[in-house]
mmCIF file of N, CA, C and O in Angstrom:
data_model
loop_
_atom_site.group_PDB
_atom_site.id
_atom_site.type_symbol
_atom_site.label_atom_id
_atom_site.label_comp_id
_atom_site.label_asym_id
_atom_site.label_seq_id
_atom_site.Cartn_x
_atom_site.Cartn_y
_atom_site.Cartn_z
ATOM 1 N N UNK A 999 0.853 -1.184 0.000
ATOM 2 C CA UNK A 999 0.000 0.000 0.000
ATOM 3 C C UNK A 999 0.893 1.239 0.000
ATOM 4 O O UNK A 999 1.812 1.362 0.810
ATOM 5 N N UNK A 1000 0.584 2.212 -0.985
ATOM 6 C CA UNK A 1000 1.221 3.421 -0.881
ATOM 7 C C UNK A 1000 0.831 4.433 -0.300
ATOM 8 O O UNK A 1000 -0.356 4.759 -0.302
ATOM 9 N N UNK A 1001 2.246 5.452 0.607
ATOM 10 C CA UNK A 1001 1.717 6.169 1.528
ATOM 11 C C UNK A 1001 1.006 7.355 1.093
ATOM 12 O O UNK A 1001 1.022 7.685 -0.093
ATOM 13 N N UNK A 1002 0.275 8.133 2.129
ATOM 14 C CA UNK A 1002 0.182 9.136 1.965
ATOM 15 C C UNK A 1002 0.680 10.422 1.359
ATOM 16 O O UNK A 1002 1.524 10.730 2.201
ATOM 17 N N UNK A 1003 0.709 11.298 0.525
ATOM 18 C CA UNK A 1003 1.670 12.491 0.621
ATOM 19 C C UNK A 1003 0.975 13.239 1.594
ATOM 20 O O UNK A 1003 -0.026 12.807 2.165
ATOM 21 N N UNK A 1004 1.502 14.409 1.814
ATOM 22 C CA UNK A 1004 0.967 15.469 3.012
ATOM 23 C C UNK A 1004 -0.216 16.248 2.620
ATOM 24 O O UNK A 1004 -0.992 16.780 3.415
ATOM 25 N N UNK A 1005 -0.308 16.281 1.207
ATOM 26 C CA UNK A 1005 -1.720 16.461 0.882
ATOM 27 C C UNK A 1005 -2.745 16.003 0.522
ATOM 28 O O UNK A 1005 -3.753 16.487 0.005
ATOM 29 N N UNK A 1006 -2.423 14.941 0.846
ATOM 30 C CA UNK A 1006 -3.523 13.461 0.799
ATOM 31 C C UNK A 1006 -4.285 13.511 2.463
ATOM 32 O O UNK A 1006 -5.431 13.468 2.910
ATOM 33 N N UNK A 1007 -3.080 13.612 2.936
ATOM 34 C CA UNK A 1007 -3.355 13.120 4.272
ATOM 35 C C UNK A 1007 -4.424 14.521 5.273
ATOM 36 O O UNK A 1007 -5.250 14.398 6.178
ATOM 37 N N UNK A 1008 -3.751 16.029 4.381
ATOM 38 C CA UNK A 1008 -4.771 16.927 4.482
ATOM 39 C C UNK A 1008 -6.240 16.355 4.578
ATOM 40 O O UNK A 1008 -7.033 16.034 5.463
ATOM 41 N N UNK A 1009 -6.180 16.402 3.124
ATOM 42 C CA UNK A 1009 -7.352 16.045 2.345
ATOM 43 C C UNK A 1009 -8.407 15.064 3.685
ATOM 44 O O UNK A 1009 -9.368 15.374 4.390
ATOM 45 N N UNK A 1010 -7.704 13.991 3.532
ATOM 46 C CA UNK A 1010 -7.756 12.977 4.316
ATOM 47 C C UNK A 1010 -8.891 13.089 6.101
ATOM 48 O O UNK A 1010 -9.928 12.619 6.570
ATOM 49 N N UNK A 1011 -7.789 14.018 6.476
ATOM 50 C CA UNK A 1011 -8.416 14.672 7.547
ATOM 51 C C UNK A 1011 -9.219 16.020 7.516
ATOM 52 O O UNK A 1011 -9.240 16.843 8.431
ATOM 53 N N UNK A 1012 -9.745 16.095 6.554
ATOM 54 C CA UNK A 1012 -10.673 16.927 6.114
ATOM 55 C C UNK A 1012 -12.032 15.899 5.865
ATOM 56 O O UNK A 1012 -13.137 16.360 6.150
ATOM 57 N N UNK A 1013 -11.968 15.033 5.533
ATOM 58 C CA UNK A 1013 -13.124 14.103 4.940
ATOM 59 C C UNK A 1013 -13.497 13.981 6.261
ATOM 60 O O UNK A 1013 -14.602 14.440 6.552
ATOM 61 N N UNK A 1014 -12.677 13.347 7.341
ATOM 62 C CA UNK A 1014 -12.803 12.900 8.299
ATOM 63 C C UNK A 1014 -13.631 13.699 9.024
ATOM 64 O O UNK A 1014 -14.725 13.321 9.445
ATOM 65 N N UNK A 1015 -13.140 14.859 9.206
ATOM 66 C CA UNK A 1015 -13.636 15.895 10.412
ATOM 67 C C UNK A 1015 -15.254 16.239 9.655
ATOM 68 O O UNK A 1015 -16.360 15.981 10.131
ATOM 69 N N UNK A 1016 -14.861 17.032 8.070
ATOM 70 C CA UNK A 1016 -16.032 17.611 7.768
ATOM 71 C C UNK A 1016 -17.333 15.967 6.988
ATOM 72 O O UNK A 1016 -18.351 16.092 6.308
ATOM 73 N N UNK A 1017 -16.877 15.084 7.334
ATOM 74 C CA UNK A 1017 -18.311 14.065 7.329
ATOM 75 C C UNK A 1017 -18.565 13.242 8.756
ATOM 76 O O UNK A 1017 -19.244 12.216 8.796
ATOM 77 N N UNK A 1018 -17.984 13.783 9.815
ATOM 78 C CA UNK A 1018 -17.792 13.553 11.218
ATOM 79 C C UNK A 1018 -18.063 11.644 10.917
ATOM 80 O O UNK A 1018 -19.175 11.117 10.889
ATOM 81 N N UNK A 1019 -16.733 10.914 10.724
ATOM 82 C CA UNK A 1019 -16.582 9.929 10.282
ATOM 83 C C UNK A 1019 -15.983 9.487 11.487
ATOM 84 O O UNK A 1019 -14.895 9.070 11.088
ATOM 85 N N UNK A 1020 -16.019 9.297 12.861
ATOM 86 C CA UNK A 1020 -14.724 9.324 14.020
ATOM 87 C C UNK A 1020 -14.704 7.942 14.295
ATOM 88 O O UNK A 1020 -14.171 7.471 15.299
ATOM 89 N N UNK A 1021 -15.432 7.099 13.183
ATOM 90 C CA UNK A 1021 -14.772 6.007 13.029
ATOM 91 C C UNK A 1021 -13.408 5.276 12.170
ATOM 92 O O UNK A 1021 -12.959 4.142 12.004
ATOM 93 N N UNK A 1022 -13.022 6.901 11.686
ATOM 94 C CA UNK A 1022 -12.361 6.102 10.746
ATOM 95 C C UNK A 1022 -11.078 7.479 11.264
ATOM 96 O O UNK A 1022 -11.295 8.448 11.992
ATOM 97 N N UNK A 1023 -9.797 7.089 10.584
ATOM 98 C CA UNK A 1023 -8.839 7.766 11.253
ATOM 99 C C UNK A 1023 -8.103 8.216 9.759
ATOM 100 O O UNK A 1023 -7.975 7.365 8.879
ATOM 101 N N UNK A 1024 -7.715 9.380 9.591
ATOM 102 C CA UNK A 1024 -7.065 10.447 8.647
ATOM 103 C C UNK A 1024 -6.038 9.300 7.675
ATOM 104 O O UNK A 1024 -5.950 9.411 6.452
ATOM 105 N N UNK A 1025 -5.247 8.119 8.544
ATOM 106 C CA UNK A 1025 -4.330 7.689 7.802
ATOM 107 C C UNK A 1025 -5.000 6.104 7.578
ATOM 108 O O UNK A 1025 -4.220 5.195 7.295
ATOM 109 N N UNK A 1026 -6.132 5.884 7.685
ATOM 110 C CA UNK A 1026 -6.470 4.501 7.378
ATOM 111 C C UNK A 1026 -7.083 4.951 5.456
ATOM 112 O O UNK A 1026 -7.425 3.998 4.756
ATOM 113 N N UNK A 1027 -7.124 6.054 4.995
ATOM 114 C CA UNK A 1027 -7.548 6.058 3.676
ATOM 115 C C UNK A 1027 -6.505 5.731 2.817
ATOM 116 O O UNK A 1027 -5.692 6.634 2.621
ATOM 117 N N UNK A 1028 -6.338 4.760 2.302
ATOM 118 C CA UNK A 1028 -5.153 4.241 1.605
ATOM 119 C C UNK A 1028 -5.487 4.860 -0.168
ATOM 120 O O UNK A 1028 -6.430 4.496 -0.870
ATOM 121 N N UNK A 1029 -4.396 5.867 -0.548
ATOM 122 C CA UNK A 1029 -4.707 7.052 -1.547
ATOM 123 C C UNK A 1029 -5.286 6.741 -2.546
ATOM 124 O O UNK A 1029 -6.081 7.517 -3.076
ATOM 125 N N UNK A 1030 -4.911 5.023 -3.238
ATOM 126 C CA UNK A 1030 -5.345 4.098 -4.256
ATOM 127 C C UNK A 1030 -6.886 3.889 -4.240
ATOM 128 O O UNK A 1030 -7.590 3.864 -5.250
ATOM 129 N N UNK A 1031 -7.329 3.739 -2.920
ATOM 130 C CA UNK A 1031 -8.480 2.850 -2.659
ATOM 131 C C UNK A 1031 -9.631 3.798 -3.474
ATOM 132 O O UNK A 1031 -9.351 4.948 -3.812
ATOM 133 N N UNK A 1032 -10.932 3.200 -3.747
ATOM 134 C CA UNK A 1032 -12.415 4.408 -3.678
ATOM 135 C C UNK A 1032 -12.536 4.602 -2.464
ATOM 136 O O UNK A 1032 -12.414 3.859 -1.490
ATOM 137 N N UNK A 1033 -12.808 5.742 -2.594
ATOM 138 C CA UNK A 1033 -13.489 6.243 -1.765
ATOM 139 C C UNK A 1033 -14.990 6.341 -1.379
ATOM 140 O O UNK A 1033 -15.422 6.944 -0.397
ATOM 141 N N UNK A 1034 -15.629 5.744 -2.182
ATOM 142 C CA UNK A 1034 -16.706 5.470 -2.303
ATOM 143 C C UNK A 1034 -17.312 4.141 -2.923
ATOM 144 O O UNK A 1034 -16.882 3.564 -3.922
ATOM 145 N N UNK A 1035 -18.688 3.663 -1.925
ATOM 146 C CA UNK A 1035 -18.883 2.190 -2.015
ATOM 147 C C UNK A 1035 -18.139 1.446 -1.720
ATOM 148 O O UNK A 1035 -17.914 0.459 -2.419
ATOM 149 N N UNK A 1036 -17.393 1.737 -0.351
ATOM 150 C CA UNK A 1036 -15.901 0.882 0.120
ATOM 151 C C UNK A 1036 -16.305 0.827 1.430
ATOM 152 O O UNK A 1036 -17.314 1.395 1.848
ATOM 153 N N UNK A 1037 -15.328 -0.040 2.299
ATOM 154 C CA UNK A 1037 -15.308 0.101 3.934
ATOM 155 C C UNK A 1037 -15.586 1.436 4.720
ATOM 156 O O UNK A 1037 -16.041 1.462 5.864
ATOM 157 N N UNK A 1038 -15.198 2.752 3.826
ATOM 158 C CA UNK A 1038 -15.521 3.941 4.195
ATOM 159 C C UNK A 1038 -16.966 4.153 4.814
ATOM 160 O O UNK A 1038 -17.111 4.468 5.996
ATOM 161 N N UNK A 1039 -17.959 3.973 3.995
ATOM 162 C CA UNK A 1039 -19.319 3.947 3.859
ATOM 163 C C UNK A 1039 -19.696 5.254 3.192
ATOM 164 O O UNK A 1039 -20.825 5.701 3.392
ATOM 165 N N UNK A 1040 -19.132 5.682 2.679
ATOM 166 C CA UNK A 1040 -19.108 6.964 1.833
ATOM 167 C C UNK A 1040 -20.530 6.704 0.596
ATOM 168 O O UNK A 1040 -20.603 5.614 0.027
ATOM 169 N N UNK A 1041 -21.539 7.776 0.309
ATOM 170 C CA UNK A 1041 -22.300 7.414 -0.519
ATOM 171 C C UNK A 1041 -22.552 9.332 -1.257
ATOM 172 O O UNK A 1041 -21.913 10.349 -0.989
ATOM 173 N N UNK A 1042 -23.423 9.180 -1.957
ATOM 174 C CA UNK A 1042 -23.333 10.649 -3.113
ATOM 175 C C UNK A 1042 -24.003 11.997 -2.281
ATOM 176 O O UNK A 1042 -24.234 13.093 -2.791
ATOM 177 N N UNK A 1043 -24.267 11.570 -0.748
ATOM 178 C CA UNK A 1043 -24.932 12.913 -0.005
ATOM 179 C C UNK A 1043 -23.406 13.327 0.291
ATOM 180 O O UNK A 1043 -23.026 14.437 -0.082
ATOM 181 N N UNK A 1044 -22.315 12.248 1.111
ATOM 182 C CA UNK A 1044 -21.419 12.264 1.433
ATOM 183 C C UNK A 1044 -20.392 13.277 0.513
ATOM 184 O O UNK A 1044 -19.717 14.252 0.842
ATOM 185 N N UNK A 1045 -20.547 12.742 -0.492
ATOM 186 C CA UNK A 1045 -20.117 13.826 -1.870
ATOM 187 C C UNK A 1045 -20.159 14.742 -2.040
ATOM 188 O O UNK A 1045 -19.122 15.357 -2.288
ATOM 189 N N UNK A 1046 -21.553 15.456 -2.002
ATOM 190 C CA UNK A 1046 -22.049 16.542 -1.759
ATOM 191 C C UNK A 1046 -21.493 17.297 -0.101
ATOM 192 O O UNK A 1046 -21.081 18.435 0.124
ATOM 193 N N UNK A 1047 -21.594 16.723 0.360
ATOM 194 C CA UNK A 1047 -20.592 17.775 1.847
ATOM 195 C C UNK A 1047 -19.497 17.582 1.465
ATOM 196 O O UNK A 1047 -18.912 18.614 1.794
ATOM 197 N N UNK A 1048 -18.743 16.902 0.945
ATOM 198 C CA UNK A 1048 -17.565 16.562 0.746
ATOM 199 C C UNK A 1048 -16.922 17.951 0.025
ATOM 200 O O UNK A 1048 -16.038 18.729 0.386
ATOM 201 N N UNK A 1049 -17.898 17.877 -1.312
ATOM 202 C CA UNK A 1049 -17.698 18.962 -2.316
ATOM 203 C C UNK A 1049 -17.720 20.773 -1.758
ATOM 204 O O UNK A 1049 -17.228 21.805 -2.215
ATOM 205 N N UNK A 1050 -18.491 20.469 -0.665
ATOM 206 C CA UNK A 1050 -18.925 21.522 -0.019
ATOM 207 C C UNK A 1050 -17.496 21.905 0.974
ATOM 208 O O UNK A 1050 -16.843 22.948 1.000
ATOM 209 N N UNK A 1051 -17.378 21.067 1.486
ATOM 210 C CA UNK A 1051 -15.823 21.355 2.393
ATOM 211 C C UNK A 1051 -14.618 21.675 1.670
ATOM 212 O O UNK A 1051 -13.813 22.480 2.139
ATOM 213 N N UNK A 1052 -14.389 20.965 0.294
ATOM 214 C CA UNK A 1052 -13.392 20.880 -0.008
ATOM 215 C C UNK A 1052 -13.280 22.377 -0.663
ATOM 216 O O UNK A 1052 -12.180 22.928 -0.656
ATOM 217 N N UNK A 1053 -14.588 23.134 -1.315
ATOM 218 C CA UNK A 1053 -14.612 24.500 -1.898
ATOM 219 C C UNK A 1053 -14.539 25.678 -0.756
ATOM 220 O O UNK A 1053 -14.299 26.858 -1.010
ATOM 221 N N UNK A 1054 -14.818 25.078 0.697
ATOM 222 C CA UNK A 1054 -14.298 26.171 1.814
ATOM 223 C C UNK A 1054 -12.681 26.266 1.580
ATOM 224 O O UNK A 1054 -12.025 27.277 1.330
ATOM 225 N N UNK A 1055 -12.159 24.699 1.760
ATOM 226 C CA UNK A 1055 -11.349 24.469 2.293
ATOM 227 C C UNK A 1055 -9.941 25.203 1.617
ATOM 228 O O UNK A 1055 -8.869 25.606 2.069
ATOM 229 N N UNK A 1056 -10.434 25.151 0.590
ATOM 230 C CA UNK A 1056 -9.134 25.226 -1.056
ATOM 231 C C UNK A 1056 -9.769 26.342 -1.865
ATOM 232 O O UNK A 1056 -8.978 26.746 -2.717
ATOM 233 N N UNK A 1057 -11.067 27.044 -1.883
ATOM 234 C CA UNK A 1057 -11.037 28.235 -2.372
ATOM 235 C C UNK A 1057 -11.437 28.236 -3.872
ATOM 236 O O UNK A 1057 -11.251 29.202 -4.612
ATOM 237 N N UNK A 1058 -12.241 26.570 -4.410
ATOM 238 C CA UNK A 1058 -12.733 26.030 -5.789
ATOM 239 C C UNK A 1058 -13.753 25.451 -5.712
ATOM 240 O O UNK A 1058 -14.032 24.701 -4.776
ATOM 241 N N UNK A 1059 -14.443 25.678 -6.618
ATOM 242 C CA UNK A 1059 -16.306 24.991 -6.352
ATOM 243 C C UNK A 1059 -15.550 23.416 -7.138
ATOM 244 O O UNK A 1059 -14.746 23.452 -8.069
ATOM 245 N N UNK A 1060 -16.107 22.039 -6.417
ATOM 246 C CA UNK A 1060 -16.322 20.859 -7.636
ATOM 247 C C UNK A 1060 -17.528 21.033 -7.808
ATOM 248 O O UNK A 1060 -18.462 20.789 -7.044
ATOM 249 N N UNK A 1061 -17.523 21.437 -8.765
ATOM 250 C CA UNK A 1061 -19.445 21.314 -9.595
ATOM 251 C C UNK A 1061 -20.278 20.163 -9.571
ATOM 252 O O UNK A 1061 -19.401 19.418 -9.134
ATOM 253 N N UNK A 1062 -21.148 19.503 -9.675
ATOM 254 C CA UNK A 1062 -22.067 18.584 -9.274
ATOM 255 C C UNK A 1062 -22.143 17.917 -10.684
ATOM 256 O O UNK A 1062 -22.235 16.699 -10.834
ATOM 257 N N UNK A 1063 -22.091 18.885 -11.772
ATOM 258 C CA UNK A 1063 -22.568 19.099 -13.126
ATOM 259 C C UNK A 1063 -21.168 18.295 -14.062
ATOM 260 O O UNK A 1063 -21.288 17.646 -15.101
ATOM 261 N N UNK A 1064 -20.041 18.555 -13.399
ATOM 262 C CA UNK A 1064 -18.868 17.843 -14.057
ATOM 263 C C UNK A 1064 -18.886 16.503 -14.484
ATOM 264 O O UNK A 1064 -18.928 15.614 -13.632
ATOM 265 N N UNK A 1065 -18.852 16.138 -16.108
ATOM 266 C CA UNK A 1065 -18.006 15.111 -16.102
ATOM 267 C C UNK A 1065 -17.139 14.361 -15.341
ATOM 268 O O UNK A 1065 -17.290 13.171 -15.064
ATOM 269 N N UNK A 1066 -16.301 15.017 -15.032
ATOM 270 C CA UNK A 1066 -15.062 14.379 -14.885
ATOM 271 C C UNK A 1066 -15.043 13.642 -13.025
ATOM 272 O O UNK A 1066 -14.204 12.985 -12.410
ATOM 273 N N UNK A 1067 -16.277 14.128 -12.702
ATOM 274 C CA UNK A 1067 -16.611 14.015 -11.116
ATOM 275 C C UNK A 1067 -16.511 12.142 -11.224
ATOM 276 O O UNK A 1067 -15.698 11.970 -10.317
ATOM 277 N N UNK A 1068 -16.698 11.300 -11.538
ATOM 278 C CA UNK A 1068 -16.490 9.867 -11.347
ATOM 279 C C UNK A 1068 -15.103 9.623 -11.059
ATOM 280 O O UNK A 1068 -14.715 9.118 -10.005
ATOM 281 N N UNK A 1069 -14.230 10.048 -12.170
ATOM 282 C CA UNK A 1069 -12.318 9.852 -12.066
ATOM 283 C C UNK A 1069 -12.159 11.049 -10.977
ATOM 284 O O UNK A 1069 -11.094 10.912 -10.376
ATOM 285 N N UNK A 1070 -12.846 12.102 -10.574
ATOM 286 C CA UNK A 1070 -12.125 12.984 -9.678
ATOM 287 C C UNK A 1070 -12.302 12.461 -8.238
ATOM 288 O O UNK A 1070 -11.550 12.592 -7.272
ATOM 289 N N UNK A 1071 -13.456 11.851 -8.340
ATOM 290 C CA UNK A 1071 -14.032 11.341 -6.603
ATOM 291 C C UNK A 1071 -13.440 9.529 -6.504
ATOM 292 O O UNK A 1071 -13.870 8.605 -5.814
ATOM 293 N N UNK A 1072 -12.572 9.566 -7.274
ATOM 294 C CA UNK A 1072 -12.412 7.679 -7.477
ATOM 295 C C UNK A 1072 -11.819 7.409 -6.373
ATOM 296 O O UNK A 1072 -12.039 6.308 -5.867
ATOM 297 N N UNK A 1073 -10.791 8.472 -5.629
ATOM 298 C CA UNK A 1073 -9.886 7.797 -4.569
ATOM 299 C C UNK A 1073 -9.375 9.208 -4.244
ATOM 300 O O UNK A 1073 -9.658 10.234 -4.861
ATOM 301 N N UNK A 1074 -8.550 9.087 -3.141
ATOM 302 C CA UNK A 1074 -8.351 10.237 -2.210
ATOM 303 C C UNK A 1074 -7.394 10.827 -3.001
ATOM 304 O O UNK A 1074 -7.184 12.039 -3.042
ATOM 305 N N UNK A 1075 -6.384 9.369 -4.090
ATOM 306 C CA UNK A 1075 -5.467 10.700 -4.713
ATOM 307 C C UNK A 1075 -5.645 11.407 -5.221
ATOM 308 O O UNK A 1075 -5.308 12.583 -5.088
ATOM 309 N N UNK A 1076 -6.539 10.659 -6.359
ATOM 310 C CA UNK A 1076 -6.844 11.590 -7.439
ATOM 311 C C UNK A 1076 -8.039 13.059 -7.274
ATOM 312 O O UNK A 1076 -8.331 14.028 -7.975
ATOM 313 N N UNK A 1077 -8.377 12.619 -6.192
ATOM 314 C CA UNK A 1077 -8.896 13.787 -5.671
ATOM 315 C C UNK A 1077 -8.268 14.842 -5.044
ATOM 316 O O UNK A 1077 -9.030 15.808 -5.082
ATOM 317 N N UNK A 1078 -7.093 15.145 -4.409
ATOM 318 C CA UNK A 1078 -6.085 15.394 -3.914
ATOM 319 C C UNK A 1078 -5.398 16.234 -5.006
ATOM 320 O O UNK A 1078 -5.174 17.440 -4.906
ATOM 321 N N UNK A 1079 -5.073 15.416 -6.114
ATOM 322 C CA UNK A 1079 -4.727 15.602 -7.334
ATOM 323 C C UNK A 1079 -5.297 16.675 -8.306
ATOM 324 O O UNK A 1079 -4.603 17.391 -9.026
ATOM 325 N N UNK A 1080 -6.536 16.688 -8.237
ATOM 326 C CA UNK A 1080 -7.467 17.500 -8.876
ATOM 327 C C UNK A 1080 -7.774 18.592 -8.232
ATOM 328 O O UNK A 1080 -8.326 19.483 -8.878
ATOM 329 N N UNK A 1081 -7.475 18.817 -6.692
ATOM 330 C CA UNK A 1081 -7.084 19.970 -5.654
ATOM 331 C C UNK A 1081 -6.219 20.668 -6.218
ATOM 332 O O UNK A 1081 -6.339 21.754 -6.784
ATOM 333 N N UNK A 1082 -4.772 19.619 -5.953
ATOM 334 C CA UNK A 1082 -3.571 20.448 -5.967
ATOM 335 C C UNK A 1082 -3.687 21.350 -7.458
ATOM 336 O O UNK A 1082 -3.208 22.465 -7.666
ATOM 337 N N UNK A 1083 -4.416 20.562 -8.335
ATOM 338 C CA UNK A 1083 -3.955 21.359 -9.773
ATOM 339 C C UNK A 1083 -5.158 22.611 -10.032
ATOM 340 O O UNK A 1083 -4.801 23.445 -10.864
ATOM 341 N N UNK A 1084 -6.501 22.829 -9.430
ATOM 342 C CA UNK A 1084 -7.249 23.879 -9.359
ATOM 343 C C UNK A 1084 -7.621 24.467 -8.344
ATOM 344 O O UNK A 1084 -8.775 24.882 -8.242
ATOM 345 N N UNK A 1085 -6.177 24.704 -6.836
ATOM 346 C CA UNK A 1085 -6.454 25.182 -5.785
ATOM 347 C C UNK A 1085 -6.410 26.550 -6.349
ATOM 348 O O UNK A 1085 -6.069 26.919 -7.473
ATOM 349 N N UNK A 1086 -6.907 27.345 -5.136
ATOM 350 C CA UNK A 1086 -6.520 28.830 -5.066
ATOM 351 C C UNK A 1086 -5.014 29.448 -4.222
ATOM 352 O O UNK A 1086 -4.751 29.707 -3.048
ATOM 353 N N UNK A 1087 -4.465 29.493 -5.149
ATOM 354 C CA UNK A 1087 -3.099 29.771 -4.275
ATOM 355 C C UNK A 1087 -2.484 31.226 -3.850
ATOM 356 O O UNK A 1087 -1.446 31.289 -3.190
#
């Protein structure tokens, strides 16, 4: 299993806090995995706060309306991934 980077693990503990998940711990999201329909229990309301935190968090709406929302929400990296490259910096 591959580790975390530091903005995974952000990310990570962002899911955590803002879907009050306190069953699950910042470094058990392994970056590969889905994130959804997995041990997580993550489902498309989850998404929706998700989307909602992550546009406080980083300063970018994910639109609801996107294509690309299936490969962007697939796993923590590539979500992470799709942060790092349309944050507000």
């Amino acid at each position: 299993m591959s580790q975390q980077t530091p903005a995974e693990h952000e990310l990570a503990s962002l899911i955590v806090s803002s879907l009050n998940l306190e069953h699950l711990k910042a470094e058990q999201f392994a970056p590969e995995a889905p994130l959804f329909g997995t041990e997580t229990g993550l489902d498309s309301i989850d998404a929706l706060e998700l989307a909602l935190a992550v546009s406080k968090r980083y300063g970018f709406q994910l639109r609801s309306d996107n294509a690309d929302n299936k490969r962007i929400f697939s796993s923590l990296r590539a979500l992470s991934q799709h942060i790092e490259s349309h944050r507000a910096h």
